[in-house]
């Protein structure tokens, strides 16, 4: 049995039956990481000793009958989630040597259950971007090493897709769980804003940031999410909502369910690749065969999605990243005589181009001359998205869209300008703007064998339904694993 290919639920069952130990399982993942990850580069830090130690402790718990859902399960954690005593670089030179003195709330939660952390997964610098290429590591797509894995949780998605962990925890501000999951042929789940504590997640855009899960299927995503949700006094935006079992509707019939198909997402004028469009629409037909009803509808505000997202997220990023000044946090330049010079040089040396672009944009839209024309209008548009979605949800249970406009692009293809890359976020960002939950799951492959993903968007707090639908599709779909060793 190749243990690294197993789903989390299967591992749980076999660990509890003592078919293998958590130490053996962890070693199998570490061996595979050694074989593959030198080239794949899904991890930025591998915590081998810690992992084996945690596995030993977890095995003791299992042997003593104190097992819990994630006890002894090896996972990867995005490197913008603070881990006490372990480097948390955010993929940035500015935090190259940052070792947090505390754990994010979710890390404490996972540790108390006996989770085994294999390492920190690579990402776009400060989770800003869509390709997971930074100065430390350039992550490849497991289906084709010449292509990007997507981002910003590209290390999470690639490590799951290449079976270098059982599941992964990442973050999503404008699509960063769903887009890389889609490009790497795995499942990514962004829950309702506020359902998972953001305490210890290095902030990109606080009104949009949300921690979520990536795994081999929707049921595993739900399984992982069950272990990290819940209110946290340390996060002012954390919800007090009652926690549900996210897997509770799995297996229920989807007969009669109303699935909205908003036409703008499938409009070739918005740049969707015809192969992606046809594949997602075929998946919609499959739901129809299962008894669901497809409802054509419209989200006319979609044309404002990318601008609204960029204005809001960049404004918040400019403010959040101001603390990385070489004085309070981050790389400090050795050049400069005055306080101002040292801050300027530290930030110039510490940040990459994309982060600088967003900081400039953010400060521009927040400046007193531009505030009304940009930031205030983006805030108003945010309300419009919330209202437009509410209207669709009056008549439908969920919404089905593509996750991306095209499949993964080549790492060295230089055809993507920043504005092209921004436009590519059109399918995912409205979910974040409207604080909704959404899941991306594989629904086909293009003519080059690269994965295509579809997204199911749910009503607030209705993760259970989107997970149920994703699971129903997955059960009828022949997924193709990447051809690695
Ligand atoms: N790709 C998007 C961006 O560049 C989203 C990133 C994210 O969700 N963290 O901003």
PDB file of C-alpha atoms and ligand atoms in Angstrom, residues 78 127-130 151-152 171-177 204 309 313 358 425 432, ligand 1:
ATOM      1  CA  UNK A  78       1.176  27.917   4.472  1.00  0.00           C
ATOM      2  CA  UNK A 127       0.058  35.941  -0.236  1.00  0.00           C
ATOM      3  CA  UNK A 128      -0.059  38.623  -2.923  1.00  0.00           C
ATOM      4  CA  UNK A 129      -0.033  37.012  -6.366  1.00  0.00           C
ATOM      5  CA  UNK A 130      -1.133  33.941  -8.290  1.00  0.00           C
ATOM      6  CA  UNK A 151      -1.201  30.953  -5.926  1.00  0.00           C
ATOM      7  CA  UNK A 152      -0.917  32.285  -3.472  1.00  0.00           C
ATOM      8  CA  UNK A 171      -5.400  31.349   3.223  1.00  0.00           C
ATOM      9  CA  UNK A 172      -7.675  33.010   0.682  1.00  0.00           C
ATOM     10  CA  UNK A 173      -8.054  36.761   0.153  1.00  0.00           C
ATOM     11  CA  UNK A 174      -9.108  36.800  -3.486  1.00  0.00           C
ATOM     12  CA  UNK A 175      -8.993  33.139  -4.492  1.00  0.00           C
ATOM     13  CA  UNK A 176      -5.728  31.885  -3.052  1.00  0.00           C
ATOM     14  CA  UNK A 177      -7.093  28.518  -1.916  1.00  0.00           C
ATOM     15  CA  UNK A 204      -2.703  40.897   3.671  1.00  0.00           C
ATOM     16  CA  UNK A 309     -10.924  43.775  -5.282  1.00  0.00           C
ATOM     17  CA  UNK A 313      -7.155  44.658  -0.993  1.00  0.00           C
ATOM     18  CA  UNK A 358       0.149  46.915  -4.472  1.00  0.00           C
ATOM     19  CA  UNK A 425      -8.769  36.686 -10.678  1.00  0.00           C
ATOM     20  CA  UNK A 432     -14.171  37.212  -0.891  1.00  0.00           C
TER      21      UNK A 432
HETATM   22  N1  LIG B   1      -4.327  36.232  -6.734  1.00  0.00           N
HETATM   23  C1  LIG B   1      -4.946  37.232  -5.917  1.00  0.00           C
HETATM   24  C2  LIG B   1      -4.010  38.398  -5.713  1.00  0.00           C
HETATM   25  O1  LIG B   1      -3.045  38.475  -6.375  1.00  0.00           O
HETATM   26  C3  LIG B   1      -5.455  36.644  -4.636  1.00  0.00           C
HETATM   27  C4  LIG B   1      -4.433  36.421  -3.592  1.00  0.00           C
HETATM   28  C5  LIG B   1      -4.978  35.831  -2.337  1.00  0.00           C
HETATM   29  O2  LIG B   1      -6.127  35.361  -2.278  1.00  0.00           O
HETATM   30  N2  LIG B   1      -4.194  35.884  -1.265  1.00  0.00           N
HETATM   31  O3  LIG B   1      -4.239  39.240  -4.939  1.00  0.00           O
END
